[in-house]
Amino acid sequence: MFTIQRFVPVQPCVTLLSTGLAYVLILCGSTISLAAESPDEARLAAKVKEVFRSRCLECHGGSAVQGGVEVMKVAELREMEYAMPGEPDDSLLYQVLTEEDEDARMPLGQPALDADEIALVRKWISAGAKDFPADVASPSDQVKENEKYRDPDYLLEQILKHQRSLPLEDRFFIRYFSSHHLLVGGATRDELQRQRDALFKALNHLSYQKQLVRPEVVNDDIETLFAVDLRKLNWHRTVAKSEDDAEEPRSLDNHDLLILEYPYAVIYEASQTYDSLAQEYLRPSKMIRPVPYVRIDWFCSTATLPPLYHDLLQLPLTLEELEKNLDVDSQDNIDQRIAKRAGMAVSGVSRNNRAVERHPYEHGAYWKSIDYISSKGTDNIFIDPIHLVGTGGEMIFNLPNGMQAYYVADGAGGRLDFAPTSIVTDRLAEDKTVRNGLSCIRCHDRGMKAFQDDVRPAVELISGSGHIDKRSALELYPKHEVMDELVKADQERFLNSVEKLLGHPQDDEPLTPVTKRFLEAPLQLHTVAGELGLSSTDELRVIVRQPRLTGLGLVSLADAGVIRRDMWEDFYDQVITGMGIGIPVISMDGVTRPDYIPSTSTVDVRVSTSRRNNIFSPGDELAIFVENKGSQPVFIEMIGRSFSGKLASILPAGTKLAAGEKRRFPEDGTLKVKPALGREEIIVYAGEKEFPSATIVRGDNVTDRIVHPFYQHEGDGRPKFQHDPRGLIKRTLTIETR
């Protein structure tokens, strides 16, 4: 929220742009300052190894050694003058990575390394281009011993063994998180440690419990599997449930909210271990979906973003409700001079003046920013520094465990998921979009940021009786040393909690590389192989060329190409099915999965409105249309979601559409668009066979969820389908009211 100005100059990671829109979001300064940090040579080399592995290995590693360059053989890089110790500008490797000509820049035909990755490579070469550390469980003379780590059954066996070691009354509250898939492509101990630290931080950024929660390592030999007791996070309690008269009563806890979105779960039909685990753990745990474990990188990258970030912390829709829940009366604190305020004429974040306030709060501090779209007229905080009315801002408050939570609001106090890039940008995000939660966590890696107040010095210069109440202003804007002590105390509270949590002082923010790699790094063949649980890339290289998978657009992987994360998640379940690995647990009901349309589906159902662009104004007339464009009759279910996240059934499951039929809702007349502004959704499920109705599940300050009974358990504990969701499609239409 604050830009370091007086203490440490930094490059801002969020840039505010000139705009006339009625809200402004502020975030923070740089999250990584390579010049200011000195990780030891081994850690630096490990980070560069991760970059080369994720971006260069397909063309310059293993059996693919183009140009005679193997990026993992550092001695050869030094010998060939690709990495000249102490001389990055003269090193061929650095030159080809920073080449402006796209036809010559590496990696060829792929996105360039980002600024942080380039900076790491430069620093590594400057520090001597030292050898890379060995991978954990890398191939050796004991090949078979290491291969066991890559067998899908390995994790299941570890979970089953751990379950059997626990008292019966504790077993079903345990949930598991894994970074094991990284071992296929190779992972250093440093990388696995970073995954562990990212998990620890993400969980505790999402907990209202006073005690910090440190997950238990399950497999001590390689530390890729962790167990968490939901009760310690208070995640075991019901946060959403169906109406009392629901045909299929459902209740969800926080972990259920996660696994409804999780796209990487597989039912291993041929695994006896999975059968035992289903019978002894999955079924009695009463999870909403049969998911034995969740990947750490997915969790850190998804649970820290809306909607899950808002839901897991139950952040309300308005700033007024948030302050009420926190028992903070910010206006009264201003009136009674309890709050402490500072104002800046210029900052490294915004081109306009801005103010920040600190309010005392039960668990530490509640910070509130006030931003403006200009610095003139009524937006000039120096004209009346007491009665400020901003156009938006960010709230930061301590959680009971000392960590921080975040809330972004517009000028009316309405909660925001993200800010338009025309207003604010996040340099750490590939698309530069600032999103609540993750953007804030990555920027505030060391807690609150130091700043310098410009208002008090200006007020002190006022002589005589002017239009400003000088005495009141000086009471509200404390001396620099007073505010500095408050900021320092808040920084120390956060950093002490982080050190206690991790077991060591924090170096870089672990969530930054973990989430950037997951969300933004292009996926290469070895990455995809690891995520499928394969022990090598050889089998996958052949399979992606076969007709049953070429329609998915994955064939480029066989020729040193890459794919994007969103494309991979769209097709993951079809690859699992096509390769015969198991039965995918499809996140069909996920809020973060608006569409599911398998490439093999013959169902073609479209949804539209009476406006081609689906944009309406309050008072407009609206009609919804659903049309079967296929050659066979289909069954559909249609559900509406309001701008506040509330769901309502429009057409029940079992509604039949003949081939070519177009259905209108309402059948007669139209709906009048209400004054509320925002985005609403029309969600349609369709299939050639009848499927069971969804249950709508609601909770306080939790987005309503759709839950279909797709995955059930037989008597022996093996999951089965009441209906196979792979035969369905899902389409979501967004309607906007402006």
XYZ file of C-alpha atoms in Angstrom:
738
model
C 0.000 0.000 0.000
C 2.904 2.323 0.659
C 5.836 3.243 -1.532
C 9.269 3.395 0.030
C 10.482 6.953 -0.519
C 12.584 8.018 2.409
C 14.388 4.800 3.232
C 14.907 2.671 0.131
C 14.278 3.710 -3.464
C 12.430 0.970 -5.297
C 10.881 0.299 -8.662
C 7.118 0.185 -8.140
C 5.423 -3.064 -9.031
C 2.091 -1.317 -9.477
C 1.754 1.710 -11.718
C -1.236 4.044 -11.562
C -2.204 5.562 -14.890
C -4.033 8.772 -15.707
C -7.752 8.123 -15.946
C -11.127 9.709 -15.511
C -12.737 6.620 -14.039
C -14.262 6.929 -10.620
C -11.991 4.717 -8.643
C -8.295 4.211 -8.086
C -6.550 1.275 -6.516
C -3.194 1.574 -4.854
C -0.862 -1.203 -4.039
C 2.780 -1.066 -3.352
C 6.430 -0.936 -4.250
C 8.810 -3.555 -5.529
C 8.606 -7.077 -4.174
C 12.045 -8.100 -5.328
C 15.191 -6.016 -5.187
C 18.067 -8.094 -6.379
C 20.593 -5.407 -5.587
C 19.410 -5.217 -1.996
C 19.385 -8.944 -1.352
C 22.345 -11.317 -1.300
C 21.268 -14.950 -1.354
C 24.183 -17.329 -1.199
C 25.659 -18.644 -4.415
C 23.972 -22.027 -4.136
C 20.514 -20.484 -3.820
C 21.188 -18.114 -6.690
C 22.348 -20.997 -8.880
C 19.259 -23.010 -7.917
C 16.968 -20.170 -8.992
C 18.701 -19.868 -12.362
C 18.467 -23.628 -12.792
C 14.697 -23.375 -12.327
C 14.526 -20.677 -14.998
C 16.552 -22.737 -17.475
C 14.560 -25.875 -16.714
C 11.205 -24.203 -17.286
C 12.195 -22.110 -20.306
C 15.149 -23.725 -22.118
C 15.302 -27.459 -21.446
C 13.151 -28.709 -24.324
C 15.662 -27.444 -26.902
C 18.843 -27.509 -24.847
C 18.666 -30.527 -22.569
C 18.336 -34.302 -22.523
C 18.096 -35.744 -26.019
C 17.356 -32.330 -27.546
C 20.637 -30.433 -27.688
C 20.299 -27.800 -30.357
C 23.439 -25.900 -31.280
C 25.469 -28.149 -29.019
C 24.354 -26.164 -25.965
C 23.127 -27.989 -22.841
C 21.906 -25.419 -20.361
C 22.191 -27.739 -17.367
C 25.917 -28.344 -17.937
C 27.348 -25.184 -16.456
C 30.980 -26.181 -16.921
C 30.386 -26.433 -20.669
C 28.587 -23.080 -20.681
C 31.657 -21.521 -19.091
C 34.053 -23.311 -21.422
C 32.091 -22.252 -24.533
C 31.925 -18.670 -23.206
C 28.149 -18.761 -23.015
C 28.521 -17.884 -19.338
C 31.724 -15.945 -18.691
C 32.152 -15.592 -14.913
C 31.899 -11.964 -13.876
C 31.169 -10.752 -17.415
C 27.451 -11.021 -18.211
C 27.500 -8.495 -21.063
C 30.175 -10.520 -22.875
C 28.460 -13.860 -22.232
C 26.742 -15.348 -25.285
C 23.965 -16.776 -23.129
C 23.034 -13.377 -21.743
C 23.247 -11.821 -25.180
C 20.810 -14.248 -26.808
C 18.382 -13.939 -23.897
C 18.299 -10.142 -24.172
C 18.464 -9.867 -27.968
C 15.910 -7.333 -29.250
C 15.429 -9.167 -32.555
C 12.702 -11.754 -31.878
C 14.060 -13.992 -34.649
C 17.358 -14.285 -32.793
C 16.258 -14.045 -29.157
C 16.027 -17.184 -27.019
C 13.919 -19.110 -26.286
C 13.216 -19.101 -29.998
C 9.566 -18.704 -30.949
C 8.476 -18.418 -27.323
C 7.826 -15.545 -24.897
C 10.984 -13.824 -23.715
C 12.231 -14.261 -20.168
C 10.755 -11.584 -17.945
C 12.787 -8.846 -16.293
C 13.189 -10.715 -13.010
C 14.405 -13.864 -14.774
C 16.887 -11.857 -16.846
C 18.105 -10.140 -13.680
C 18.669 -13.525 -12.016
C 20.729 -14.796 -14.953
C 22.793 -11.617 -14.994
C 23.447 -11.777 -11.265
C 24.393 -15.459 -11.489
C 26.951 -14.799 -14.239
C 28.283 -11.755 -12.370
C 28.717 -13.904 -9.262
C 30.831 -16.425 -11.168
C 28.307 -18.653 -12.984
C 28.657 -21.314 -10.304
C 27.528 -24.918 -10.855
C 23.892 -25.801 -10.315
C 22.936 -27.836 -7.232
C 21.816 -31.414 -7.775
C 18.139 -32.295 -8.061
C 16.282 -34.156 -5.344
C 15.799 -37.849 -6.197
C 17.606 -37.407 -9.500
C 18.424 -40.518 -11.582
C 21.407 -42.383 -10.211
C 22.728 -45.902 -9.960
C 19.634 -46.746 -7.930
C 17.233 -46.000 -10.769
C 14.437 -48.206 -9.490
C 14.670 -46.683 -6.044
C 14.217 -43.202 -7.458
C 11.506 -44.227 -9.927
C 9.212 -45.102 -7.042
C 8.975 -41.401 -6.252
C 7.450 -40.809 -9.677
C 4.834 -43.552 -9.583
C 1.315 -42.119 -9.024
C 0.810 -44.794 -6.389
C 3.682 -43.362 -4.341
C 1.680 -40.388 -3.064
C -1.414 -42.505 -2.490
C 0.646 -44.985 -0.467
C 2.139 -42.172 1.601
C -1.307 -40.735 2.353
C -2.721 -44.155 3.227
C 0.226 -44.896 5.499
C -0.142 -41.519 7.205
C -3.891 -42.010 7.681
C -3.359 -45.381 9.313
C -0.847 -43.849 11.734
C -3.383 -41.348 13.091
C -6.003 -41.808 15.807
C -9.367 -42.557 14.231
C -10.910 -39.365 15.612
C -8.317 -37.226 13.786
C -8.055 -38.921 10.394
C -10.940 -37.369 8.556
C -9.970 -33.778 9.390
C -6.635 -34.131 7.590
C -6.085 -32.753 4.084
C -3.002 -33.137 1.910
C -0.954 -30.831 -0.326
C 1.778 -31.932 -2.718
C 4.627 -30.587 -4.861
C 5.518 -34.087 -6.007
C 4.821 -33.533 -9.709
C 7.929 -31.334 -9.932
C 10.227 -34.325 -9.474
C 9.615 -35.702 -12.969
C 11.285 -32.765 -14.666
C 13.724 -32.462 -11.792
C 13.642 -30.156 -8.785
C 16.351 -28.838 -6.499
C 16.038 -28.883 -2.738
C 15.817 -25.088 -2.897
C 12.801 -25.248 -5.211
C 10.991 -27.762 -3.005
C 11.750 -25.575 0.015
C 10.209 -22.624 -1.778
C 7.073 -24.668 -2.516
C 6.877 -25.564 1.152
C 7.305 -21.950 2.268
C 4.706 -20.757 -0.243
C 2.202 -23.300 1.101
C 2.858 -22.256 4.696
C 2.388 -18.576 3.870
C -0.695 -19.002 1.681
C -2.508 -21.073 4.307
C -1.802 -18.556 7.051
C -2.778 -15.590 4.887
C -6.176 -17.338 4.729
C -6.679 -18.085 8.418
C -8.427 -16.150 11.179
C -6.927 -18.404 13.848
C -4.577 -16.892 16.415
C -2.028 -19.684 16.158
C 0.133 -20.033 13.074
C -0.435 -23.351 11.313
C 2.629 -25.278 10.124
C 1.693 -28.292 7.962
C 3.267 -31.627 8.814
C 5.754 -33.199 6.414
C 4.462 -36.661 5.495
C 7.380 -38.010 3.452
C 10.459 -36.920 5.359
C 12.855 -38.338 2.752
C 11.973 -35.849 -0.010
C 9.423 -33.507 1.609
C 6.907 -33.206 -1.217
C 3.754 -34.128 0.717
C 2.236 -32.163 3.598
C -0.705 -32.781 5.914
C -2.930 -30.071 7.389
C -5.531 -30.478 10.119
C -8.567 -28.448 9.024
C -9.487 -27.795 12.643
C -6.302 -25.788 13.201
C -7.332 -23.428 10.398
C -10.994 -23.513 11.457
C -11.690 -24.757 7.946
C -13.698 -27.751 9.150
C -16.831 -25.747 9.911
C -19.667 -25.400 7.411
C -19.441 -22.133 5.466
C -22.217 -22.834 2.964
C -25.179 -25.193 2.827
C -28.254 -25.963 0.761
C -31.750 -24.838 1.638
C -33.620 -27.016 4.127
C -35.985 -28.312 1.429
C -33.236 -29.209 -1.053
C -33.685 -32.551 -2.793
C -29.963 -33.314 -2.307
C -28.853 -31.607 0.961
C -25.267 -30.373 0.757
C -22.874 -28.535 3.039
C -19.427 -27.196 2.234
C -16.370 -26.331 4.292
C -13.444 -24.244 3.044
C -11.610 -27.264 1.669
C -14.722 -28.229 -0.286
C -14.691 -24.771 -1.876
C -11.149 -25.518 -3.032
C -11.730 -28.943 -4.512
C -14.838 -27.882 -6.415
C -12.389 -25.752 -8.438
C -9.507 -28.262 -8.561
C -8.841 -29.465 -12.137
C -6.083 -32.047 -11.561
C -7.738 -34.839 -9.554
C -7.795 -38.382 -10.969
C -9.569 -41.566 -9.903
C -7.040 -44.354 -10.497
C -9.294 -47.273 -11.406
C -6.462 -49.792 -11.661
C -4.898 -48.896 -8.315
C -5.631 -51.053 -5.301
C -4.031 -48.355 -3.181
C -6.585 -45.858 -4.452
C -9.396 -48.291 -3.644
C -8.132 -48.646 -0.085
C -7.694 -44.911 0.262
C -11.212 -44.275 -1.019
C -12.676 -46.739 1.454
C -10.618 -45.702 4.484
C -10.280 -41.955 3.916
C -12.101 -40.313 1.005
C -15.554 -41.648 1.751
C -15.613 -41.188 5.553
C -14.063 -37.709 5.184
C -17.245 -36.650 3.353
C -15.383 -34.437 0.892
C -17.586 -32.961 -1.819
C -15.283 -34.520 -4.439
C -12.904 -37.508 -4.186
C -9.617 -35.554 -4.128
C -6.823 -37.212 -2.112
C -4.473 -34.217 -2.353
C -4.174 -30.773 -3.912
C -1.113 -29.462 -5.703
C 0.716 -26.726 -3.805
C 1.359 -24.538 -6.846
C -2.306 -24.645 -7.873
C -3.456 -23.874 -4.331
C -1.078 -20.930 -3.899
C -2.018 -19.507 -7.298
C -5.790 -19.973 -7.027
C -6.760 -19.667 -3.360
C -5.032 -16.275 -3.128
C -7.148 -14.852 -5.971
C -10.851 -13.994 -6.164
C -13.289 -15.615 -5.840
C -11.586 -18.104 -3.512
C -9.574 -15.437 -1.694
C -12.736 -13.530 -0.826
C -14.669 -16.691 0.035
C -12.023 -18.324 2.238
C -11.699 -15.116 4.270
C -15.433 -14.374 3.929
C -14.724 -10.789 2.905
C -18.039 -8.926 2.524
C -19.221 -7.026 -0.545
C -18.875 -3.585 1.010
C -16.227 -1.704 2.950
C -18.852 -0.701 5.497
C -19.528 -4.366 6.275
C -15.812 -5.125 6.487
C -15.185 -2.411 9.072
C -18.230 -3.533 11.028
C -16.912 -7.112 11.074
C -13.488 -5.894 12.214
C -15.061 -3.612 14.833
C -13.314 -0.587 13.335
C -15.185 2.711 13.048
C -12.817 4.620 10.805
C -14.831 7.845 10.729
C -15.165 7.954 14.513
C -11.432 7.281 14.780
C -10.838 10.318 12.571
C -13.255 12.475 14.548
C -11.729 11.444 17.880
C -8.159 11.750 16.530
C -7.515 8.083 17.242
C -6.444 7.400 13.669
C -3.087 8.594 12.357
C -2.933 9.948 8.834
C -0.237 10.866 6.331
C -0.476 12.424 2.897
C 1.880 12.422 -0.064
C 1.963 14.947 -2.888
C 3.927 12.566 -5.095
C 4.607 8.876 -4.711
C 6.204 6.082 -6.648
C 2.782 4.529 -7.167
C 0.438 7.350 -8.151
C 0.920 10.525 -10.167
C -1.688 12.150 -7.925
C -1.699 12.996 -4.237
C -2.860 10.320 -1.860
C -3.380 9.738 1.842
C -3.085 6.760 4.164
C -4.584 6.141 7.575
C -3.648 3.809 10.392
C -6.382 2.692 12.762
C -5.760 0.668 15.936
C -7.372 -2.716 15.740
C -7.714 -5.730 18.014
C -5.059 -7.759 16.207
C -2.647 -4.966 15.312
C -3.467 -2.367 12.696
C -6.041 -1.555 10.053
C -4.610 0.556 7.236
C -6.736 2.438 4.755
C -5.627 4.340 1.674
C -7.412 7.276 0.047
C -6.697 7.882 -3.634
C -7.735 10.408 -6.218
C -8.076 10.712 -9.971
C -6.283 14.068 -9.903
C -4.463 16.441 -7.560
C -6.540 19.540 -8.259
C -9.745 21.071 -6.986
C -11.531 18.954 -4.412
C -9.012 16.155 -5.056
C -6.201 18.293 -3.628
C -5.618 16.924 -0.133
C -3.708 20.082 0.875
C -6.823 22.281 0.519
C -8.658 20.386 3.262
C -6.457 17.609 4.695
C -9.063 16.671 7.312
C -12.244 15.995 5.329
C -11.019 13.650 2.596
C -13.349 11.896 0.160
C -11.349 9.647 -2.148
C -12.197 7.687 -5.246
C -11.018 4.304 -4.028
C -8.296 2.478 -2.184
C -6.879 -0.574 -0.489
C -7.395 -1.823 3.026
C -4.817 -3.904 4.882
C -5.432 -5.465 8.266
C -3.584 -7.875 10.505
C -4.989 -11.336 10.924
C -4.946 -12.735 14.469
C -1.804 -14.738 13.589
C 0.135 -11.596 12.609
C -0.164 -12.105 8.862
C -2.013 -9.612 6.660
C -5.276 -9.627 4.707
C -6.309 -7.273 1.912
C -9.424 -5.615 0.556
C -9.791 -3.450 -2.530
C -12.712 -1.052 -2.938
C -14.037 1.506 -5.394
C -15.094 5.021 -4.482
C -18.489 3.837 -3.234
C -16.902 1.245 -0.958
C -17.831 -1.701 -3.155
C -15.487 -4.680 -3.147
C -13.365 -5.179 -6.270
C -11.810 -8.366 -7.628
C -9.352 -6.501 -9.814
C -8.658 -3.056 -11.191
C -8.661 -2.133 -14.891
C -5.184 -1.829 -16.369
C -6.138 1.638 -17.578
C -5.939 2.680 -13.923
C -3.343 0.499 -12.281
C -0.897 -2.177 -13.373
C 1.024 -4.905 -11.574
C 4.484 -5.407 -13.006
C 4.650 -8.903 -11.515
C 1.596 -10.075 -13.463
C 2.018 -11.028 -17.102
C -1.132 -9.155 -18.135
C -0.319 -6.326 -15.676
C -3.710 -6.686 -13.993
C -3.855 -6.016 -10.267
C -5.933 -8.653 -8.493
C -6.878 -8.508 -4.841
C -5.056 -10.983 -2.653
C -2.114 -12.281 -4.640
C -0.951 -8.916 -6.026
C -1.043 -7.468 -2.514
C 0.692 -10.424 -0.877
C 3.503 -10.448 -3.430
C 4.069 -6.698 -3.048
C 3.801 -6.577 0.738
C 6.341 -9.355 1.129
C 7.826 -7.619 4.166
C 4.620 -6.170 5.533
C 3.902 -2.447 5.554
C 5.950 -0.061 3.443
C 7.671 3.043 4.784
C 6.578 6.443 3.450
C 7.030 10.174 4.045
C 4.232 12.526 5.024
C 4.090 15.841 3.131
C 0.968 17.258 4.773
C 2.203 17.992 8.300
C 5.264 19.974 7.141
C 2.967 22.000 4.877
C 0.464 22.661 7.680
C 3.253 23.706 10.050
C 4.142 26.500 7.627
C 0.662 28.006 7.864
C 0.570 31.243 9.849
C -2.456 33.054 11.178
C -6.030 31.876 10.835
C -6.600 30.325 7.440
C -9.326 28.077 6.116
C -7.515 25.011 7.531
C -7.999 24.076 11.172
C -4.279 23.913 11.898
C -4.610 22.433 15.372
C -6.910 19.628 14.217
C -4.697 18.874 11.232
C -1.592 18.583 13.402
C -3.480 16.254 15.746
C -4.491 14.013 12.833
C -1.142 14.071 11.011
C 1.507 13.037 13.573
C 5.182 13.871 13.516
C 7.312 11.721 11.243
C 8.998 9.879 14.089
C 5.627 8.899 15.577
C 4.310 7.472 12.302
C 7.645 5.810 11.577
C 7.473 3.953 14.885
C 3.951 2.738 14.127
C 4.961 1.507 10.667
C 8.061 -0.165 12.098
C 5.985 -1.952 14.745
C 3.585 -3.214 12.073
C 6.478 -4.395 9.909
C 8.043 -6.246 12.824
C 4.748 -7.880 13.775
C 4.404 -9.290 10.271
C 8.043 -10.321 9.820
C 8.172 -11.973 13.245
C 5.115 -14.033 12.345
C 6.627 -15.015 8.996
C 9.921 -16.068 10.598
C 8.098 -18.087 13.246
C 5.976 -19.709 10.560
C 8.763 -20.604 8.135
C 11.370 -21.423 10.760
C 13.832 -18.990 9.174
C 13.913 -15.309 8.154
C 12.186 -14.708 4.842
C 14.489 -13.942 1.922
C 12.425 -13.449 -1.225
C 8.636 -13.778 -1.167
C 8.176 -17.528 -1.917
C 4.730 -16.997 -3.414
C 6.156 -14.861 -6.218
C 8.189 -17.524 -8.085
C 5.726 -20.318 -7.279
C 2.698 -18.435 -8.593
C 4.487 -16.831 -11.541
C 5.733 -20.217 -12.704
C 2.291 -21.774 -12.372
C 0.213 -18.947 -13.815
C 2.510 -17.569 -16.482
C 5.375 -19.864 -17.487
C 4.706 -21.700 -20.779
C 4.412 -25.461 -20.243
C 6.983 -27.672 -21.942
C 6.841 -31.419 -22.516
C 8.639 -32.389 -19.311
C 6.340 -30.123 -17.270
C 3.237 -31.706 -18.764
C 4.663 -35.199 -18.196
C 5.198 -34.398 -14.531
C 1.676 -33.091 -14.135
C 0.324 -36.319 -15.627
C 2.359 -38.393 -13.193
C 4.498 -39.947 -15.940
C 8.033 -41.044 -15.137
C 9.503 -39.735 -18.409
C 8.639 -37.677 -21.467
C 9.205 -40.497 -23.977
C 5.700 -41.951 -23.768
C 4.043 -38.552 -23.887
C 6.067 -37.455 -26.913
C 4.549 -40.339 -28.878
C 1.028 -40.048 -27.479
C 0.466 -36.374 -28.301
C 0.985 -37.246 -31.988
C -1.805 -39.828 -31.973
C -5.149 -38.964 -33.643
C -7.186 -39.127 -30.433
C -5.163 -36.252 -28.938
C -4.056 -34.199 -31.946
C -7.422 -32.434 -31.921
C -6.487 -30.907 -28.570
C -3.656 -28.883 -30.081
C -0.953 -30.551 -27.988
C 1.145 -31.897 -30.860
C 3.503 -28.911 -30.672
C 4.814 -30.322 -27.387
C 6.455 -33.173 -29.292
C 8.564 -30.676 -31.233
C 9.958 -28.518 -28.430
C 6.838 -26.344 -28.412
C 4.904 -24.974 -25.459
C 1.299 -24.536 -24.353
C -0.358 -22.186 -21.902
C -1.788 -23.071 -18.498
C -5.399 -22.216 -19.346
C -5.280 -24.407 -22.451
C -3.748 -27.268 -20.465
C -6.428 -27.114 -17.784
C -9.125 -27.087 -20.453
C -7.845 -30.343 -21.941
C -6.315 -32.070 -18.911
C -9.291 -34.345 -18.276
C -9.417 -35.378 -21.945
C -5.708 -36.247 -21.908
C -6.189 -38.318 -18.749
C -9.028 -40.198 -20.435
C -7.242 -40.551 -23.771
C -4.108 -41.970 -22.176
C -6.048 -44.382 -19.971
C -4.465 -42.984 -16.810
C -7.742 -42.972 -14.902
C -11.033 -41.132 -14.565
C -10.645 -37.347 -14.305
C -12.557 -35.562 -11.561
C -13.803 -32.665 -13.670
C -14.293 -29.288 -11.990
C -17.582 -28.921 -13.866
C -19.211 -26.968 -11.031
C -16.250 -24.676 -10.407
C -16.835 -20.930 -10.320
C -13.449 -20.469 -11.987
C -14.412 -22.802 -14.849
C -17.129 -20.940 -16.753
C -17.065 -23.263 -19.763
C -16.517 -26.970 -20.313
C -16.767 -28.106 -23.923
C -14.868 -31.343 -24.700
C -13.433 -31.490 -28.205
C -15.275 -34.785 -28.806
C -18.704 -33.507 -27.723
C -21.521 -33.436 -30.283
C -23.703 -31.272 -28.044
C -24.055 -27.753 -29.448
C -26.170 -25.518 -27.238
C -25.904 -21.724 -27.335
C -27.224 -19.101 -24.934
C -27.873 -15.473 -25.855
C -29.896 -12.405 -24.872
C -32.046 -9.850 -26.648
C -28.944 -7.653 -27.000
C -26.156 -8.850 -29.261
C -23.431 -7.349 -27.052
C -25.185 -8.456 -23.820
C -24.759 -4.966 -22.342
C -27.780 -3.344 -20.703
C -28.728 -0.265 -18.720
C -31.051 -0.095 -15.707
C -34.662 -0.178 -16.879
C -33.922 -2.004 -20.149
C -36.021 -4.995 -21.215
C -34.176 -8.333 -21.242
C -34.957 -11.781 -22.634
C -32.763 -14.896 -22.541
C -32.596 -17.494 -25.316
C -31.161 -21.009 -25.304
C -30.890 -22.867 -28.605
C -30.031 -26.449 -29.546
C -27.974 -26.163 -32.725
C -27.190 -29.882 -32.790
C -28.867 -32.687 -34.707
C -30.020 -34.589 -31.602
C -32.371 -33.638 -28.760
C -30.638 -32.534 -25.558
C -31.467 -32.011 -21.897
C -30.493 -28.723 -20.309
C -30.342 -26.947 -16.970
C -30.079 -23.139 -16.751
C -28.991 -21.179 -13.673
C -28.523 -17.431 -13.186
C -25.875 -15.726 -11.041
C -26.372 -12.132 -9.864
C -23.629 -9.508 -9.619
C -23.378 -10.291 -5.888
C -22.754 -13.994 -6.560
C -26.245 -15.260 -5.692
C -27.678 -18.141 -7.763
C -31.226 -18.869 -8.923
C -32.609 -21.708 -11.030
C -34.046 -20.568 -14.376
C -34.763 -23.890 -16.116
C -34.550 -27.149 -14.132
C -32.477 -30.151 -15.153
C -34.506 -32.409 -17.404
C -35.698 -29.562 -19.619
C -35.656 -31.044 -23.113
C -34.757 -29.190 -26.298
C -35.455 -30.805 -29.644
C -32.894 -30.541 -32.427
C -32.981 -26.967 -33.699
C -35.327 -25.782 -30.939
C -34.884 -22.320 -29.426
C -36.347 -21.638 -25.974
C -37.081 -18.173 -24.580
C -37.069 -17.032 -20.949
C -39.435 -15.722 -19.902
C -41.780 -17.378 -22.369
C -43.896 -14.229 -22.578
C -42.778 -10.661 -22.057
C -39.374 -9.588 -20.766
C -37.391 -9.036 -17.596
C -36.713 -5.454 -16.496
C -33.050 -4.767 -15.719
C -32.629 -3.633 -12.110
C -30.634 -0.550 -11.058
C -27.724 -2.582 -9.647
C -24.636 -2.248 -11.850
C -22.200 -5.054 -12.525
C -21.891 -8.406 -14.229
C -24.321 -11.295 -14.066
C -24.094 -14.766 -15.568
C -26.346 -17.274 -17.270
C -24.952 -20.800 -16.818
C -26.195 -23.658 -18.984
C -25.452 -27.379 -18.580
C -26.442 -29.631 -21.486
C -26.151 -33.284 -22.494
C -27.772 -35.880 -24.721
C -28.754 -37.916 -21.652
C -30.666 -36.741 -18.611
C -28.527 -35.691 -15.667
C -29.358 -34.907 -12.032
C -30.306 -31.432 -10.857
C -27.830 -29.114 -9.214
C -28.117 -28.169 -5.573
C -27.539 -24.474 -4.869
C -25.399 -23.971 -1.772
C -25.279 -20.625 0.049
C -23.272 -19.037 2.854
C -22.608 -15.671 4.489
C -20.035 -13.699 2.482
C -19.410 -16.757 0.303
C -20.215 -16.938 -3.397
C -23.120 -19.326 -4.019
C -22.009 -22.690 -5.374
C -23.555 -25.150 -7.832
C -23.121 -28.768 -6.735
C -24.167 -31.722 -8.893
C -24.013 -35.268 -7.468
C -21.636 -36.443 -10.178
C -19.256 -38.382 -7.907
C -20.651 -40.825 -5.370
C -19.241 -43.755 -3.390
C -20.275 -47.370 -3.558
C -20.377 -49.563 -0.478
C -16.760 -50.667 -0.868
C -15.591 -47.077 -0.967
C -14.767 -46.881 -4.676
C -16.026 -43.671 -6.295
C -18.584 -44.098 -9.035
C -20.583 -41.766 -11.235
C -24.259 -41.173 -10.692
C -23.848 -39.451 -14.042
C -20.689 -39.182 -16.125
C -20.053 -35.416 -16.490
C -17.789 -36.054 -19.465
C -20.981 -36.371 -21.500
C -22.024 -32.818 -20.624
C -21.043 -29.365 -21.736
C -21.174 -26.147 -19.741
C -21.501 -22.651 -21.171
C -21.554 -19.338 -19.326
C -22.852 -16.082 -20.780
C -21.906 -12.816 -19.053
C -24.441 -9.984 -19.005
C -23.242 -6.524 -18.019
C -25.332 -3.673 -16.638
C -23.754 -0.252 -17.003
